[in-house]
Short mmCIF file of C-alpha atoms and ligand atoms in Angstrom, two decimals:
data_model
loop_
_atom_site.label_atom_id
_atom_site.label_comp_id
_atom_site.label_asym_id
_atom_site.label_seq_id
_atom_site.Cartn_x
_atom_site.Cartn_y
_atom_site.Cartn_z
CA MET A 363 -27.95 15.41 -0.19
CA ILE A 364 -26.23 12.51 1.57
CA LYS A 365 -22.50 13.18 1.84
CA ARG A 366 -19.60 10.84 2.51
CA MET A 367 -18.66 10.25 6.16
CA LYS A 368 -16.05 12.45 7.81
CA GLY A 369 -12.51 11.19 7.26
CA THR A 370 -13.41 9.11 4.17
CA TYR A 371 -12.87 9.96 0.52
CA ASP A 372 -13.84 8.76 -2.95
CA VAL A 373 -11.07 7.56 -5.23
CA THR A 374 -11.61 9.45 -8.48
CA GLU A 375 -8.62 10.71 -10.47
CA ASP A 376 -6.18 9.12 -7.98
CA ILE A 377 -7.19 5.68 -9.21
CA ALA A 378 -4.37 5.76 -11.80
CA TYR A 379 -1.80 6.23 -8.99
CA MET A 380 -3.46 3.51 -6.95
CA HIS A 381 -3.28 1.08 -9.88
CA GLU A 382 0.37 1.94 -10.47
CA ILE A 383 1.20 1.31 -6.78
CA GLU A 384 -0.79 -1.96 -6.79
CA LYS A 385 1.13 -3.11 -9.90
CA LYS A 386 4.48 -2.38 -8.27
CA ILE A 387 3.38 -4.11 -5.03
CA MET A 388 2.64 -7.28 -7.00
CA THR A 389 5.93 -7.15 -8.90
CA VAL A 390 8.16 -6.39 -5.91
CA SER A 391 6.33 -8.96 -3.75
CA ARG A 392 7.11 -11.63 -6.37
CA LEU A 393 10.78 -10.59 -6.32
CA PHE A 394 10.87 -11.19 -2.55
CA ASN A 395 8.65 -14.30 -2.78
CA TYR A 396 5.72 -13.01 -0.71
CA ASN A 397 2.19 -14.29 -1.48
CA GLU A 398 -0.96 -12.24 -1.01
CA LEU A 399 -3.25 -13.09 1.91
CA ARG A 400 -6.72 -11.51 2.09
CA THR A 401 -8.41 -11.38 5.48
CA PRO A 402 -11.82 -9.96 6.50
CA HIS A 403 -12.37 -6.23 7.07
CA PHE A 404 -13.89 -7.00 10.47
CA GLU A 405 -12.81 -9.41 13.16
CA ALA A 406 -13.79 -10.28 16.74
CA SER A 407 -12.98 -7.21 18.86
CA SER A 408 -10.91 -9.32 21.24
CA LEU A 409 -8.38 -10.03 18.46
CA PHE A 410 -7.27 -6.41 18.38
CA HIS A 411 -7.57 -5.84 22.11
CA ARG A 412 -5.31 -8.79 22.84
CA GLY A 413 -3.14 -8.54 19.75
CA VAL A 414 -2.43 -4.86 19.28
CA GLY A 415 -2.60 -3.99 22.98
CA GLU A 416 -5.22 -2.42 25.22
CA ALA A 417 -3.03 0.57 26.09
CA THR A 418 -2.20 1.66 22.53
CA ASP A 419 -3.86 4.75 21.05
CA ILE A 420 -5.23 2.65 18.21
CA ILE A 421 -7.19 0.39 20.57
CA SER A 422 -8.01 2.74 23.41
CA LYS A 423 -9.25 5.63 21.26
CA GLU A 424 -9.58 4.76 17.61
CA THR A 425 -11.41 1.51 16.89
CA TYR A 426 -14.74 1.28 15.10
CA ASP A 427 -16.58 -1.24 17.28
CA PHE A 428 -20.07 -2.57 16.72
CA ILE A 429 -22.32 -5.27 18.05
CA ASP A 430 -23.97 -7.28 15.28
CA ARG A 431 -27.50 -8.72 15.26
CA GLY A 432 -26.16 -11.92 16.82
CA LYS A 433 -24.85 -9.85 19.76
CA ARG A 434 -21.20 -10.44 18.79
CA ASP A 435 -18.51 -7.80 19.36
CA ASN A 436 -16.97 -6.82 16.04
CA THR A 437 -14.21 -4.35 15.19
CA LEU A 438 -13.33 -2.92 11.79
CA ARG A 439 -9.66 -3.73 11.38
CA PRO A 440 -7.46 -0.79 12.41
CA GLU A 441 -4.30 -2.50 11.11
CA GLY A 442 -3.39 -5.63 9.17
CA THR A 443 -1.00 -7.67 11.29
CA ALA A 444 -3.45 -9.02 13.91
CA GLY A 445 -5.78 -10.38 11.17
CA VAL A 446 -2.91 -11.98 9.27
CA VAL A 447 -1.65 -13.61 12.47
CA ARG A 448 -5.17 -14.86 13.24
CA ALA A 449 -5.41 -16.32 9.73
CA TYR A 450 -1.93 -17.84 10.05
CA ILE A 451 -2.98 -19.68 13.20
CA GLU A 452 -6.55 -20.55 12.17
CA ASN A 453 -5.56 -21.94 8.76
CA LYS A 454 -2.48 -23.68 10.20
CA LEU A 455 -0.32 -21.90 7.66
CA TYR A 456 2.64 -22.72 9.90
CA ILE A 457 2.71 -26.27 8.51
CA ASP A 458 3.72 -24.94 5.07
CA PRO A 459 7.11 -26.59 4.44
CA VAL A 460 8.46 -23.43 2.78
CA THR A 461 9.87 -21.40 5.68
CA PRO A 462 9.81 -18.61 6.63
CA GLN A 463 6.21 -18.26 5.44
CA LYS A 464 5.88 -14.89 3.73
CA TYR A 465 2.62 -13.02 3.15
CA TYR A 466 1.56 -9.60 2.05
CA TYR A 467 -1.80 -7.84 2.31
CA TYR A 468 -3.40 -4.76 0.78
CA GLY A 469 -6.65 -3.06 1.73
CA SER A 470 -8.65 -0.64 3.84
CA MET A 471 -8.02 -0.03 7.53
CA PHE A 472 -10.29 2.00 9.82
CA ARG A 473 -9.29 4.32 12.66
CA TYR A 474 -11.41 6.92 14.41
CA GLU A 475 -8.74 9.63 14.20
CA ARG A 476 -8.98 13.38 13.80
CA PRO A 477 -8.95 13.73 10.01
CA GLN A 478 -6.18 15.96 8.65
CA LYS A 479 -3.81 16.03 5.69
CA GLY A 480 -2.54 12.46 5.20
CA ARG A 481 -4.74 11.11 8.01
CA PHE A 482 -8.09 9.49 7.25
CA ARG A 483 -10.65 7.33 9.03
CA GLU A 484 -10.65 4.82 6.19
CA PHE A 485 -7.24 4.48 4.58
CA ARG A 486 -5.35 1.78 2.77
CA GLN A 487 -2.28 -0.12 3.79
CA PHE A 488 0.05 -2.49 2.03
CA GLY A 489 1.84 -4.67 4.55
CA ALA A 490 3.99 -7.77 4.70
CA GLU A 491 4.72 -10.37 7.37
CA ALA A 492 7.39 -13.12 7.47
CA PHE A 493 6.71 -15.91 9.96
CA GLY A 494 9.02 -18.50 11.43
CA SER A 495 12.55 -17.13 11.35
CA PRO A 496 14.28 -15.42 14.29
CA HIS A 497 17.26 -14.60 12.05
CA PRO A 498 18.27 -10.93 11.96
CA HIS A 499 18.83 -11.12 8.22
CA ILE A 500 15.10 -11.56 7.61
CA ASP A 501 14.59 -8.22 9.44
CA ALA A 502 17.08 -6.79 6.94
CA GLU A 503 15.31 -8.47 4.01
CA VAL A 504 11.94 -7.08 5.09
CA ILE A 505 13.42 -3.57 5.15
CA ALA A 506 15.00 -4.18 1.74
CA TYR A 507 11.56 -5.20 0.42
CA ALA A 508 9.99 -1.94 1.65
CA VAL A 509 12.84 0.10 0.19
CA MET A 510 12.61 -1.76 -3.14
CA LEU A 511 8.94 -0.79 -3.43
CA LEU A 512 9.89 2.87 -2.98
CA ARG A 513 12.70 2.51 -5.52
CA SER A 514 10.35 0.92 -8.03
CA LEU A 515 8.14 3.99 -7.58
CA LYS A 516 11.18 6.20 -8.19
CA LEU A 517 10.92 7.82 -4.73
CA LYS A 518 14.52 8.66 -3.92
CA ASP A 519 14.43 11.11 -1.07
CA VAL A 520 13.64 8.56 1.66
CA THR A 521 15.28 7.75 5.00
CA VAL A 522 15.04 4.48 6.90
CA HIS A 523 15.05 5.09 10.68
CA ILE A 524 15.83 2.03 12.74
CA ASN A 525 16.08 1.10 16.40
CA SER A 526 16.00 -1.99 18.59
CA LEU A 527 13.84 -2.55 21.66
CA GLY A 528 15.33 -5.96 22.41
CA ASP A 529 13.37 -8.97 23.58
CA THR A 530 11.43 -9.35 26.85
CA ALA A 531 14.38 -9.21 29.28
CA SER A 532 15.91 -6.08 27.70
CA LYS A 533 12.50 -4.44 27.39
CA THR A 534 11.73 -5.08 31.07
CA ALA A 535 15.10 -3.66 32.19
CA PHE A 536 14.53 -0.59 30.05
CA HIS A 537 10.95 -0.04 31.28
CA LYS A 538 12.20 -0.12 34.85
CA ALA A 539 14.97 2.39 34.15
CA LEU A 540 12.63 4.68 32.23
CA LYS A 541 10.00 4.71 34.96
CA THR A 542 12.62 5.44 37.61
CA HIS A 543 13.96 8.30 35.50
CA LEU A 544 10.51 9.82 34.96
CA ARG A 545 9.08 9.22 38.44
CA ASP A 546 9.76 12.64 39.94
CA ASP A 547 8.70 14.58 36.84
CA ILE A 548 5.59 12.70 35.90
CA ASP A 549 3.35 15.66 36.81
CA THR A 550 5.11 17.85 34.22
CA LEU A 551 4.17 15.50 31.36
CA CYS A 552 1.00 15.68 29.27
CA SER A 553 -2.10 13.81 30.45
CA ASP A 554 -1.62 11.08 27.80
CA CYS A 555 1.92 10.47 29.04
CA GLN A 556 0.71 10.28 32.61
CA THR A 557 -1.56 7.41 31.55
CA ARG A 558 1.23 5.89 29.47
CA TYR A 559 3.53 5.93 32.51
CA GLU A 560 1.50 3.16 34.04
CA GLU A 561 0.35 1.28 30.96
CA ASN A 562 2.88 1.79 28.18
CA PRO A 563 5.87 3.89 29.33
CA LEU A 564 7.77 3.22 26.09
CA ARG A 565 5.37 5.46 24.19
CA ILE A 566 6.38 8.48 26.27
CA LEU A 567 9.65 8.55 24.30
CA ASP A 568 7.95 9.50 21.04
CA CYS A 569 5.31 11.86 22.50
CA LYS A 570 4.96 14.86 20.19
CA VAL A 571 3.81 17.09 23.09
CA ASP A 572 6.58 16.33 25.55
CA GLN A 573 9.50 15.53 23.23
CA ASP A 574 11.41 18.76 23.89
CA LYS A 575 11.24 18.57 27.69
CA ALA A 576 14.58 18.11 29.44
CA VAL A 577 13.39 15.04 31.30
CA LEU A 578 12.75 13.28 28.00
CA LYS A 579 15.99 14.45 26.42
CA THR A 580 17.94 12.87 29.26
CA ALA A 581 15.74 9.75 29.43
CA PRO A 582 17.36 6.31 29.06
CA LYS A 583 17.11 4.76 25.58
CA PRO A 584 16.14 1.17 24.74
CA LEU A 585 19.42 0.60 22.83
CA ASP A 586 21.41 1.21 26.01
CA TYR A 587 19.53 -1.57 27.80
CA LEU A 588 19.95 -4.37 25.25
CA ASN A 589 21.53 -7.50 26.65
CA ASP A 590 24.39 -9.08 24.68
CA GLU A 591 22.16 -11.41 22.70
CA ASP A 592 19.79 -8.62 21.64
CA LYS A 593 22.70 -6.32 20.81
CA ALA A 594 24.16 -9.04 18.57
CA HIS A 595 20.78 -9.38 16.83
CA PHE A 596 20.67 -5.66 16.07
CA ASP A 597 24.29 -5.63 14.84
CA GLN A 598 23.49 -8.43 12.42
CA VAL A 599 20.42 -6.58 11.11
CA LEU A 600 22.66 -3.60 10.36
CA GLN A 601 25.27 -5.88 8.76
CA GLY A 602 22.63 -7.44 6.52
CA LEU A 603 21.43 -4.00 5.46
CA ARG A 604 24.98 -2.90 4.67
CA ALA A 605 25.46 -6.04 2.55
CA MET A 606 22.42 -4.97 0.50
CA HIS A 607 23.65 -1.35 0.31
CA ILE A 608 20.66 -0.04 2.21
CA ASP A 609 21.44 3.11 4.18
CA VAL A 610 19.72 3.50 7.54
CA GLU A 611 19.84 5.96 10.41
CA VAL A 612 19.81 4.56 13.93
CA ASP A 613 17.22 6.58 15.85
CA LYS A 614 17.43 5.88 19.57
CA ASN A 615 14.02 7.45 20.24
CA LEU A 616 12.07 5.37 17.72
CA VAL A 617 9.63 3.10 19.56
CA ARG A 618 6.47 2.82 17.36
CA GLY A 619 2.92 2.82 18.64
CA LEU A 620 2.10 -0.85 18.95
CA ASP A 621 2.77 -3.06 21.98
CA TYR A 622 3.85 -6.20 20.18
CA TYR A 623 7.26 -5.16 18.86
CA THR A 624 10.46 -6.84 20.00
CA HIS A 625 14.01 -6.27 18.69
CA THR A 626 14.00 -4.30 15.42
CA VAL A 627 11.61 -1.40 14.83
CA PHE A 628 11.82 0.85 11.79
CA GLU A 629 10.07 3.67 10.03
CA ILE A 630 10.60 5.02 6.53
CA LYS A 631 10.16 8.74 6.02
CA VAL A 632 9.92 10.68 2.80
CA SER A 633 11.36 14.22 2.73
CA LYS A 634 9.10 16.85 4.32
CA ASP A 635 9.20 18.73 0.97
CA LEU A 636 7.07 15.94 -0.48
CA LEU A 637 4.80 15.10 2.44
CA GLY A 638 4.90 17.84 5.09
CA ASN A 639 4.72 16.73 8.71
CA GLN A 640 2.88 13.44 8.14
CA ASN A 641 5.93 12.12 6.31
CA ALA A 642 6.14 8.61 7.80
CA ILE A 643 5.19 6.38 4.90
CA CYS A 644 6.00 2.94 6.30
CA GLY A 645 6.46 1.44 9.74
CA GLY A 646 7.35 -2.02 10.93
CA GLY A 647 9.39 -4.30 13.06
CA ARG A 648 9.85 -7.69 14.64
CA TYR A 649 7.20 -9.25 16.88
CA ASN A 650 8.38 -12.51 18.36
CA HIS A 651 5.50 -13.17 20.75
CA LEU A 652 2.32 -12.06 19.00
CA VAL A 653 1.56 -15.46 17.44
CA GLU A 654 1.88 -17.05 20.89
CA THR A 655 -0.22 -14.31 22.53
CA LEU A 656 -2.99 -15.17 20.07
CA GLU A 657 -2.68 -18.86 21.00
CA GLY A 658 -0.62 -20.02 18.05
CA PRO A 659 2.66 -21.95 18.21
CA THR A 660 5.78 -20.03 19.26
CA THR A 661 6.66 -18.22 16.05
CA PRO A 662 9.04 -15.31 15.61
CA ALA A 663 7.87 -12.83 12.97
CA VAL A 664 8.68 -9.52 11.34
CA GLY A 665 6.76 -7.17 9.06
CA PHE A 666 5.84 -3.68 7.92
CA ALA A 667 2.91 -1.55 6.74
CA PHE A 668 2.79 1.23 4.17
CA GLY A 669 0.18 3.97 4.03
CA ILE A 670 -1.08 4.09 0.43
CA GLU A 671 -2.64 7.60 0.63
CA ARG A 672 0.66 9.10 1.72
CA LEU A 673 2.45 7.22 -1.05
CA ILE A 674 0.07 8.78 -3.55
CA VAL A 675 0.68 12.30 -2.20
CA ALA A 676 4.44 11.67 -2.38
CA LEU A 677 4.24 10.36 -5.96
CA LYS A 678 2.28 13.40 -7.06
CA ALA A 679 4.68 15.80 -5.32
CA ALA A 680 7.62 14.01 -6.98
CA ASN A 681 5.90 14.27 -10.42
CA TYR A 682 5.79 10.50 -10.91
CA PRO A 683 5.46 9.90 -14.66
CA LEU A 684 2.10 8.18 -15.00
CA LYS A 685 1.25 6.80 -18.41
CA GLU A 686 -1.76 8.60 -19.83
CA PRO A 687 -4.73 6.31 -20.40
CA TYR A 688 -5.27 5.73 -24.09
CA LEU A 689 -7.03 3.53 -26.64
CA HIS A 690 -5.65 1.59 -29.56
CA SER A 691 -8.83 2.17 -31.58
CA TYR A 692 -11.91 4.33 -31.42
CA PHE A 693 -14.80 3.10 -33.59
CA LEU A 694 -16.52 6.02 -35.30
CA VAL A 695 -19.87 4.63 -36.45
CA LEU A 696 -22.60 6.42 -38.40
CA GLY A 697 -26.03 4.74 -38.33
CA ASP A 698 -27.49 1.55 -36.86
CA ARG A 699 -26.05 -0.86 -39.45
CA ALA A 700 -22.58 0.68 -38.99
CA ARG A 701 -22.88 0.36 -35.20
CA LEU A 702 -23.68 -3.36 -35.54
CA ALA A 703 -20.72 -3.87 -37.89
CA GLY A 704 -18.60 -1.84 -35.44
CA LEU A 705 -19.69 -3.97 -32.47
CA ALA A 706 -18.73 -7.14 -34.36
CA LEU A 707 -15.32 -5.80 -35.42
CA MET A 708 -14.58 -4.25 -32.02
CA GLN A 709 -15.18 -7.65 -30.41
CA ARG A 710 -12.57 -9.12 -32.77
CA PHE A 711 -10.10 -6.31 -31.87
CA ARG A 712 -10.62 -6.83 -28.13
CA MET A 713 -10.24 -10.61 -28.41
CA GLY A 714 -6.92 -9.86 -30.09
CA GLY A 715 -5.83 -7.70 -27.13
CA LEU A 716 -6.51 -4.20 -28.47
CA MET A 717 -8.06 -1.57 -26.22
CA CYS A 718 -11.12 -0.10 -27.92
CA ASN A 719 -14.15 2.06 -27.44
CA MET A 720 -16.95 3.29 -29.71
CA ASP A 721 -19.82 5.74 -29.90
CA PHE A 722 -22.98 4.78 -28.01
CA MET A 723 -24.48 8.28 -28.02
CA GLU A 724 -25.36 8.63 -31.76
CA LYS A 725 -23.09 11.67 -31.96
CA SER A 726 -22.16 13.49 -35.17
CA MET A 727 -18.96 12.61 -37.02
CA LYS A 728 -17.23 15.73 -35.67
CA ALA A 729 -18.31 14.99 -32.10
CA GLN A 730 -17.09 11.39 -32.40
CA PHE A 731 -13.67 12.59 -33.59
CA LYS A 732 -13.59 14.80 -30.50
CA GLN A 733 -14.42 11.78 -28.32
CA SER A 734 -11.57 9.83 -29.90
CA ASP A 735 -9.22 12.75 -29.06
CA HIS A 736 -10.42 12.88 -25.44
CA GLN A 737 -9.55 9.19 -25.14
CA SER A 738 -6.19 9.57 -26.94
CA ALA A 739 -7.03 6.91 -29.53
CA ARG A 740 -4.16 6.04 -31.85
CA PHE A 741 -6.54 4.88 -34.62
CA VAL A 742 -10.04 5.96 -35.58
CA ILE A 743 -11.91 3.15 -37.34
CA ILE A 744 -14.58 4.84 -39.45
CA ILE A 745 -17.69 2.88 -40.52
CA GLY A 746 -20.54 4.62 -42.40
CA GLU A 747 -23.28 3.40 -44.79
CA ASP A 748 -20.84 3.10 -47.74
CA GLU A 749 -18.36 1.06 -45.72
CA VAL A 750 -21.14 -1.29 -44.55
CA ASN A 751 -22.29 -1.80 -48.17
CA GLN A 752 -18.73 -2.45 -49.37
CA GLU A 753 -17.70 -4.47 -46.27
CA THR A 754 -14.76 -2.13 -45.71
CA VAL A 755 -13.56 0.29 -43.00
CA GLN A 756 -11.45 3.42 -43.09
CA ILE A 757 -8.54 3.52 -40.67
CA LYS A 758 -7.20 6.92 -39.69
CA ASP A 759 -3.81 6.83 -37.95
CA GLN A 760 -3.86 9.85 -35.61
CA GLU A 761 -0.10 9.67 -35.09
CA THR A 762 1.03 9.70 -38.73
CA LYS A 763 -2.18 11.23 -40.13
CA GLU A 764 -2.19 8.48 -42.84
CA GLU A 765 -5.53 6.98 -43.93
CA TYR A 766 -6.20 3.48 -45.21
CA THR A 767 -9.26 1.71 -46.64
CA VAL A 768 -9.23 -2.05 -45.99
CA THR A 769 -11.80 -4.84 -45.91
CA ILE A 770 -13.41 -5.66 -42.58
CA ASN A 771 -11.53 -8.96 -42.54
CA GLU A 772 -8.17 -7.22 -42.97
CA ALA A 773 -8.74 -4.46 -40.41
CA TYR A 774 -7.35 -6.19 -37.30
CA GLU A 775 -4.14 -7.30 -39.05
CA LYS A 776 -3.65 -3.83 -40.51
CA VAL A 777 -3.94 -2.14 -37.10
CA VAL A 778 -1.56 -4.62 -35.47
CA ASP A 779 0.94 -4.14 -38.36
CA LEU A 780 0.82 -0.36 -37.93
CA LEU A 781 1.16 -0.59 -34.13
CA THR A 782 4.18 -2.85 -34.30
CA ALA A 783 5.90 -1.35 -37.39
CA GLY A 784 9.66 -1.49 -36.88
CA SER A 785 9.38 -3.50 -33.68
CA ALA A 786 10.42 -7.04 -32.90
CA CYS A 787 7.78 -7.74 -30.26
CA VAL A 788 4.09 -7.63 -31.11
CA ASP A 789 2.83 -8.23 -27.57
CA CYS A 790 5.03 -5.62 -25.92
CA ASP A 791 4.19 -2.91 -28.36
CA LYS A 792 0.49 -3.60 -28.52
CA GLY A 793 0.22 -2.67 -24.84
CA GLU A 794 2.42 0.41 -24.88
CA LYS A 795 1.96 3.75 -26.46
P1 LIG B 885 0.83 2.12 11.65
O1 LIG B 885 -0.07 0.97 11.31
O2 LIG B 885 0.23 3.10 12.61
O3 LIG B 885 2.21 1.67 12.00
O4 LIG B 885 0.98 2.97 10.30
C1 LIG B 885 1.68 2.52 9.16
C2 LIG B 885 1.51 3.54 8.06
O5 LIG B 885 0.11 3.65 7.74
C3 LIG B 885 1.91 4.95 8.46
O6 LIG B 885 3.27 5.16 8.22
C4 LIG B 885 1.04 5.80 7.55
O7 LIG B 885 1.65 5.94 6.28
C5 LIG B 885 -0.22 4.98 7.40
N1 LIG B 885 -1.31 5.47 8.26
C6 LIG B 885 -1.52 5.22 9.57
N2 LIG B 885 -2.64 5.83 10.00
C7 LIG B 885 -3.17 6.47 8.94
C8 LIG B 885 -4.35 7.29 8.73
N3 LIG B 885 -5.22 7.54 9.70
N4 LIG B 885 -4.57 7.79 7.49
C9 LIG B 885 -3.70 7.53 6.47
N5 LIG B 885 -2.59 6.79 6.61
C10 LIG B 885 -2.32 6.25 7.82
#
């Protein structure tokens, strides 16, 4: 039997959680005025090599690369930002008069990682990017957007960790200080950190292997090397967050894995009780030079990305109250003529916005009642030979246990009346159980 590839999974019962998250993403994105942008699942390999950074783990170890039949180098996207930036430049989205230009994306990402709990080779991310404003308050707004999504999903036990790397001058001063500090102890660090020392020294600060070594504990921190301008930026981000009543923890060791960050970086973690060790659910930050690196106009930007799989695990652990799927009406039909009458009436119900299903298996009456129970139908619409001859149906209300016989023409109105009894709003109540 052919099995799914290592590190991938089929979405079966989790689809209800996924739909719930997707619904909230759309609602919260509207609140913050972000529009969806869909980009391809594969791009030219050079986009990620130049955009994300040659020395990052994602690019050096984890990309799915392939050469197509036209001998082009392709890469399955390992993250969303580079593709969105490419689309921003290629489609000249920067001429949009509404600034900053705000986009969100949702979809699969691919990384050749060692699969483990909360870590897959194909996983989904929801991310957002705001282009065109260098203002620290948009950093704060982006964080507020991420936190609002978690609030809308009723996840309370979350912490926002934040840090600032500063812009190029501060970053360069810090790199120099860090390398000087580590120089004599480089041999005591893990082999990855020895490579990072040359290519990406910043990453040594959040190395899981070396983090408890004395030389790292005493290492200089990016915050201590911010110049006045970059310090002022960070202070204003924190001010903006305070104004929106968003609590954050400044974490001097937070650096994040990607090369392109400048100024603000942040990560949102859910309590370990809900997610275990892979408890980072969202990461993001400002990237003021990526658009330029990819040959677009100078454009400051800031964004984040959420891992959907980890969100789902967190929602389940927090007992998120999902609405059970249900039907307004199940059509119990006995015989071919009844099935035809049922099909016609069910079409009328569906056109009127009622969720319906019926028997297509020629099951017995008892078995059809069981089916209606499995699908949590509020009403069973019974049509047999007698009903067809008399042009009537029987309606059984499974909630009140009342039964009604009405003509076929009256059936839709009767069901809507019963669904909305005592309510002022037909549309609201038709959709809710
Ligand atoms: P990153 O793009 O690495 O900054 O990751 C952003 C978020 O995506 C993380 O906080 C995780 O929630 C999620 N994520 C990253 N890699 C994986 C993976 N291999 N499997 C599942 N989720 C992931």
